[in-house]
XYZ file of C-alpha atoms in Angstrom:
378
model
C -40.935 -86.472 -47.546
C -40.653 -90.111 -46.504
C -37.781 -91.499 -44.478
C -35.462 -93.781 -46.508
C -35.631 -97.337 -45.209
C -32.124 -98.405 -46.152
C -28.644 -97.108 -46.839
C -27.078 -97.495 -50.294
C -24.899 -100.625 -50.327
C -21.986 -98.778 -51.927
C -21.549 -96.419 -48.943
C -22.300 -98.446 -45.805
C -21.066 -95.761 -43.405
C -22.985 -92.762 -44.732
C -26.371 -91.478 -43.499
C -29.480 -92.343 -45.520
C -29.319 -90.618 -48.889
C -31.258 -87.389 -49.253
C -31.314 -86.296 -45.613
C -28.119 -84.227 -45.443
C -28.683 -80.536 -46.040
C -32.336 -80.561 -44.996
C -33.734 -77.777 -42.788
C -33.505 -78.373 -39.037
C -37.155 -79.485 -39.068
C -38.791 -81.038 -42.141
C -42.248 -82.436 -42.699
C -42.247 -86.259 -42.689
C -44.895 -88.784 -43.659
C -44.752 -91.633 -41.154
C -45.328 -95.334 -41.873
C -48.993 -95.126 -40.834
C -49.670 -91.959 -42.862
C -49.251 -89.549 -39.939
C -47.790 -86.208 -41.003
C -45.131 -85.314 -38.459
C -41.600 -83.930 -38.422
C -37.996 -84.998 -38.889
C -35.249 -83.235 -36.899
C -31.805 -83.207 -38.531
C -29.686 -80.780 -36.477
C -28.137 -81.134 -33.039
C -29.835 -77.973 -31.779
C -33.302 -79.158 -32.825
C -32.669 -82.650 -31.430
C -31.610 -81.328 -28.022
C -34.617 -79.029 -27.969
C -36.997 -81.937 -28.553
C -35.308 -84.503 -26.298
C -34.799 -82.057 -23.432
C -38.297 -80.511 -23.365
C -40.919 -82.140 -21.081
C -43.594 -80.909 -23.482
C -42.495 -83.752 -25.743
C -43.533 -87.240 -24.647
C -41.861 -90.658 -25.021
C -45.149 -92.489 -24.383
C -45.589 -95.001 -27.173
C -49.391 -94.661 -27.308
C -48.954 -90.991 -28.263
C -46.281 -91.496 -30.896
C -46.362 -92.631 -34.509
C -43.594 -94.861 -35.862
C -41.502 -93.380 -38.661
C -40.886 -96.923 -39.911
C -42.343 -100.330 -39.059
C -42.064 -100.940 -35.321
C -43.149 -103.508 -32.705
C -44.646 -101.574 -29.773
C -44.897 -103.557 -26.546
C -48.560 -104.249 -25.819
C -49.677 -103.483 -29.374
C -50.153 -100.430 -31.632
C -51.749 -97.401 -30.007
C -51.558 -98.861 -26.506
C -49.642 -97.679 -23.469
C -46.458 -99.595 -22.747
C -46.968 -102.464 -20.265
C -45.488 -102.012 -16.772
C -41.691 -102.116 -16.838
C -41.130 -100.795 -20.358
C -39.857 -97.561 -18.855
C -38.254 -96.251 -22.067
C -41.757 -95.701 -23.468
C -43.064 -93.754 -20.469
C -42.814 -90.234 -19.035
C -42.154 -88.994 -15.508
C -43.240 -89.776 -12.850
C -43.610 -93.405 -14.009
C -40.311 -93.277 -15.871
C -38.612 -91.661 -12.867
C -39.642 -94.502 -10.535
C -38.010 -97.173 -12.705
C -35.012 -95.014 -13.527
C -34.223 -94.426 -9.856
C -34.272 -98.156 -9.148
C -31.745 -98.757 -11.931
C -29.475 -95.720 -11.776
C -27.460 -97.024 -8.848
C -26.726 -100.240 -10.752
C -25.170 -98.394 -13.702
C -22.983 -95.741 -12.078
C -19.556 -95.129 -13.586
C -17.934 -96.451 -10.390
C -19.850 -99.735 -10.598
C -19.128 -100.101 -14.283
C -15.411 -99.574 -13.717
C -15.480 -102.462 -11.269
C -16.402 -104.650 -14.243
C -13.339 -103.656 -16.277
C -11.145 -106.576 -15.171
C -13.913 -109.049 -15.987
C -14.509 -107.495 -19.419
C -10.768 -107.586 -20.130
C -10.716 -111.291 -19.230
C -13.703 -112.059 -21.459
C -12.062 -110.203 -24.370
C -8.725 -111.975 -23.824
C -10.377 -115.396 -23.689
C -12.126 -114.829 -27.016
C -8.971 -113.470 -28.626
C -7.117 -116.576 -27.414
C -9.783 -118.724 -29.063
C -9.487 -116.749 -32.312
C -5.706 -117.115 -32.293
C -5.911 -120.850 -31.594
C -8.384 -121.418 -34.422
C -6.302 -119.298 -36.772
C -7.418 -116.905 -39.481
C -9.776 -116.151 -41.037
C -12.534 -115.518 -38.489
C -15.967 -113.977 -38.394
C -15.477 -111.168 -35.916
C -19.214 -110.942 -35.175
C -19.645 -114.485 -33.857
C -16.111 -114.922 -32.521
C -15.759 -111.642 -30.662
C -18.203 -108.756 -31.081
C -21.371 -110.584 -30.037
C -20.058 -112.751 -27.153
C -18.439 -109.923 -25.170
C -21.509 -107.740 -24.459
C -23.744 -110.812 -24.263
C -21.637 -112.364 -21.507
C -21.386 -109.088 -19.614
C -25.101 -108.294 -19.639
C -25.942 -111.903 -18.730
C -23.693 -111.761 -15.677
C -25.034 -108.362 -14.685
C -28.704 -109.319 -14.968
C -28.363 -112.925 -13.862
C -29.373 -114.465 -17.194
C -27.782 -117.888 -17.899
C -25.313 -117.454 -20.756
C -26.109 -121.033 -21.750
C -29.325 -119.564 -23.179
C -27.492 -116.976 -25.280
C -28.426 -118.625 -28.560
C -32.121 -118.233 -27.743
C -32.098 -114.605 -26.601
C -29.680 -113.504 -29.319
C -31.936 -115.018 -31.986
C -35.044 -113.444 -30.434
C -33.316 -110.073 -30.076
C -32.236 -110.118 -33.719
C -35.806 -110.869 -34.814
C -37.142 -108.148 -32.535
C -35.050 -105.374 -34.126
C -35.521 -106.629 -37.700
C -38.297 -105.027 -39.722
C -40.985 -107.506 -40.697
C -43.702 -109.631 -39.170
C -41.567 -111.663 -36.756
C -40.944 -108.975 -34.156
C -44.163 -109.344 -32.172
C -43.684 -113.078 -31.767
C -40.056 -112.631 -30.762
C -41.030 -110.058 -28.132
C -43.662 -112.387 -26.662
C -41.183 -115.268 -26.501
C -38.521 -113.115 -24.875
C -40.973 -111.801 -22.253
C -42.104 -115.357 -21.475
C -38.487 -116.494 -21.100
C -37.654 -113.669 -18.707
C -40.870 -114.102 -16.724
C -39.907 -117.714 -15.986
C -36.403 -116.578 -15.060
C -37.754 -113.897 -12.692
C -40.027 -116.388 -10.950
C -37.016 -118.568 -10.295
C -35.074 -115.645 -8.860
C -37.962 -114.695 -6.589
C -37.922 -118.227 -5.188
C -34.114 -118.409 -5.030
C -32.467 -114.962 -5.358
C -28.853 -114.574 -6.381
C -26.342 -111.717 -6.473
C -27.556 -110.059 -9.672
C -29.609 -107.074 -10.806
C -32.896 -108.888 -11.417
C -32.751 -110.680 -8.057
C -32.033 -107.389 -6.330
C -35.238 -105.853 -7.690
C -37.627 -108.684 -6.773
C -38.593 -106.818 -3.625
C -39.425 -103.656 -5.579
C -41.150 -104.810 -8.763
C -43.726 -107.375 -9.872
C -42.867 -110.356 -12.086
C -44.398 -108.567 -15.072
C -42.432 -105.386 -14.433
C -39.158 -107.256 -13.972
C -39.636 -109.390 -17.080
C -40.438 -106.360 -19.245
C -37.614 -104.313 -17.766
C -35.312 -107.276 -18.353
C -36.235 -107.295 -22.047
C -35.071 -103.698 -22.434
C -31.805 -104.249 -20.573
C -31.000 -107.593 -22.189
C -31.654 -106.474 -25.766
C -30.075 -103.027 -25.392
C -27.196 -104.485 -23.390
C -25.896 -106.687 -26.164
C -27.527 -105.798 -29.491
C -26.281 -102.215 -29.752
C -22.790 -102.793 -28.350
C -22.203 -105.900 -30.451
C -23.130 -104.005 -33.612
C -20.916 -101.069 -32.612
C -17.940 -103.342 -31.956
C -18.110 -105.070 -35.337
C -19.148 -102.035 -37.389
C -16.461 -99.901 -35.726
C -13.763 -102.404 -36.658
C -15.128 -102.524 -40.217
C -15.018 -98.729 -40.432
C -11.451 -98.477 -39.141
C -10.171 -101.217 -41.447
C -12.053 -99.979 -44.513
C -10.958 -96.367 -43.955
C -7.367 -97.342 -43.108
C -7.556 -95.587 -39.735
C -5.349 -96.731 -36.869
C -7.135 -97.361 -33.587
C -6.183 -94.920 -30.842
C -7.474 -94.181 -27.373
C -10.382 -91.808 -27.676
C -11.644 -93.366 -30.904
C -14.797 -94.718 -29.228
C -16.579 -91.363 -29.119
C -15.761 -90.598 -32.743
C -16.982 -94.026 -33.850
C -20.204 -93.542 -31.882
C -20.686 -90.188 -33.594
C -19.697 -91.223 -37.096
C -21.606 -94.515 -37.214
C -24.775 -93.622 -35.254
C -26.210 -97.129 -35.484
C -29.743 -96.118 -34.416
C -30.611 -94.512 -37.700
C -34.208 -94.964 -38.828
C -36.137 -92.185 -37.133
C -35.099 -93.176 -33.626
C -35.635 -91.812 -31.082
C -38.936 -89.945 -31.467
C -41.228 -87.801 -29.316
C -44.872 -86.668 -29.430
C -45.812 -83.057 -28.700
C -48.156 -82.695 -25.713
C -48.938 -79.110 -26.718
C -47.938 -76.696 -29.467
C -44.163 -76.184 -29.264
C -41.878 -74.041 -31.431
C -38.696 -75.803 -32.521
C -36.121 -74.291 -34.888
C -38.607 -71.759 -36.212
C -41.510 -74.139 -36.884
C -44.537 -74.935 -34.732
C -44.994 -78.579 -33.836
C -48.686 -78.991 -33.068
C -49.999 -81.005 -30.135
C -50.253 -84.662 -31.171
C -47.583 -84.486 -33.866
C -44.585 -86.811 -33.663
C -40.994 -85.675 -34.189
C -38.517 -88.322 -35.360
C -34.769 -87.772 -35.183
C -32.163 -88.786 -37.766
C -29.136 -89.430 -35.549
C -26.691 -90.138 -38.422
C -27.394 -86.684 -39.838
C -27.590 -84.970 -36.431
C -24.230 -86.427 -35.430
C -22.688 -84.997 -38.616
C -24.097 -81.518 -38.089
C -21.547 -79.087 -39.623
C -22.545 -76.509 -37.003
C -21.047 -78.829 -34.362
C -18.329 -80.789 -36.175
C -15.701 -79.505 -38.594
C -15.475 -81.699 -41.703
C -18.211 -83.925 -40.204
C -18.140 -86.677 -42.852
C -14.531 -87.615 -42.072
C -13.751 -90.309 -39.530
C -11.151 -88.699 -37.237
C -10.482 -90.995 -34.231
C -8.863 -88.166 -32.243
C -11.605 -85.591 -32.877
C -11.813 -83.422 -29.692
C -15.488 -82.474 -30.085
C -16.685 -86.034 -30.772
C -18.131 -86.469 -27.280
C -20.843 -83.930 -28.096
C -22.645 -86.605 -30.118
C -26.178 -87.734 -29.324
C -25.646 -91.455 -29.905
C -26.869 -92.103 -26.343
C -29.710 -89.602 -26.568
C -30.282 -86.542 -24.403
C -32.470 -85.544 -21.480
C -34.176 -87.769 -18.927
C -34.195 -90.754 -21.322
C -30.460 -90.655 -22.017
C -29.134 -94.215 -22.265
C -28.823 -95.773 -18.823
C -26.052 -98.155 -19.862
C -23.871 -95.708 -21.756
C -20.913 -95.997 -19.368
C -20.965 -99.785 -19.621
C -21.115 -99.549 -23.421
C -18.167 -97.136 -23.489
C -16.058 -99.444 -21.328
C -16.923 -102.525 -23.401
C -16.105 -100.712 -26.633
C -12.863 -99.218 -25.339
C -11.619 -102.555 -24.010
C -12.934 -104.495 -27.006
C -11.271 -102.324 -29.654
C -8.005 -101.889 -27.777
C -7.557 -105.591 -26.961
C -8.332 -106.649 -30.525
C -5.904 -104.277 -32.237
C -3.153 -104.902 -29.686
C -3.465 -108.664 -30.122
C -3.710 -108.565 -33.923
C -1.875 -105.427 -35.136
C -2.018 -106.767 -38.692
C -5.786 -107.214 -38.630
C -7.427 -106.682 -42.025
C -10.573 -107.546 -43.919
C -10.582 -111.052 -45.375
C -12.937 -110.040 -48.193
C -13.408 -106.849 -50.214
C -15.343 -104.233 -48.260
C -18.180 -104.381 -50.784
C -18.727 -108.053 -49.897
C -19.278 -107.456 -46.167
C -23.027 -108.026 -45.576
C -24.626 -105.027 -43.871
C -28.046 -104.842 -42.215
C -30.495 -102.808 -44.252
C -33.605 -104.230 -42.592
C -33.026 -103.636 -38.893
C -33.529 -100.805 -36.421
C -29.926 -101.260 -35.223
C -27.414 -100.834 -38.052
C -24.489 -103.204 -38.293
C -22.915 -106.081 -40.220
C -24.236 -109.634 -40.325
C -20.702 -110.978 -40.412
C -17.224 -109.504 -40.627
C -14.601 -111.824 -42.144
C -11.153 -110.766 -40.924
C -7.659 -112.158 -41.143
C -4.246 -111.285 -39.703
């Protein structure tokens, strides 16, 4: 089988058509013709992501869909792109960053995130309805937070947001966007080495080279705003379209139900023959994961296709991955989402879509699923 490259427009919240009900492991033809595997159950996904016999190294993996590997196709990731490496290289970078993203440190940011959310809600209220929730609220909140954390000037947000969007969009513009973003961060890192400040990048100038810091900064900057911004807007769309009231605890269910990393991500390459869910994955074969299907596994979730904001087992989702590569910034994302949703629905209890749901433009051509705009009124 081949992996579908888009979701049907008439059901923007459902997994790609044709994947539900597949065996735990199915043969999959990758974009470059490689014959690998697709995992579609939680048990198989945990087995692959938690087993050191499966590698995250990009030079060993094949892309299920068009991708922009740092450094070029078939090459090892350049220094600093730790998400595409294995221990011990991955461990060295991870240890330097783990202390910056502890739950205690992230909770210290709560008051600042609440202030950022309130300021943008004030601006929405002053301008009056309708508003595009993406540009007015969902995108600025995580962008401001990650800029302050890393030490990236928010005045440059238009540049890095445009480059990030190009980077995660399928097509020929990703490689150029990545090069531009690396160049931007390399200049920024050089400035911090000459004049350090109280931020994450400055704090690592004594540990890492300019190249490592710039490449690491790309991962943190893009992941720090692109995924959370899409989750904020798409989550609001889902709640409004489904007529669900927001309640505390809804974040985990939205993460499960939406699963915005949906096109074969993440993936791993077998370093040796490994048995998974009754099939043998041969050394050199790549296993891609369908998170939207995995996070609706009926063996884990009762009535998995329903959005139930109070679902007790929702936190068992794999939206942040599993194993040593589990998302470093997941606690920050949870806090931003919890504050972002709560503040919005408390401020505008009558919030509703300003256009029919079928007219909301969704992203069918990007590695991170979301909406291009979300017209709302109140």
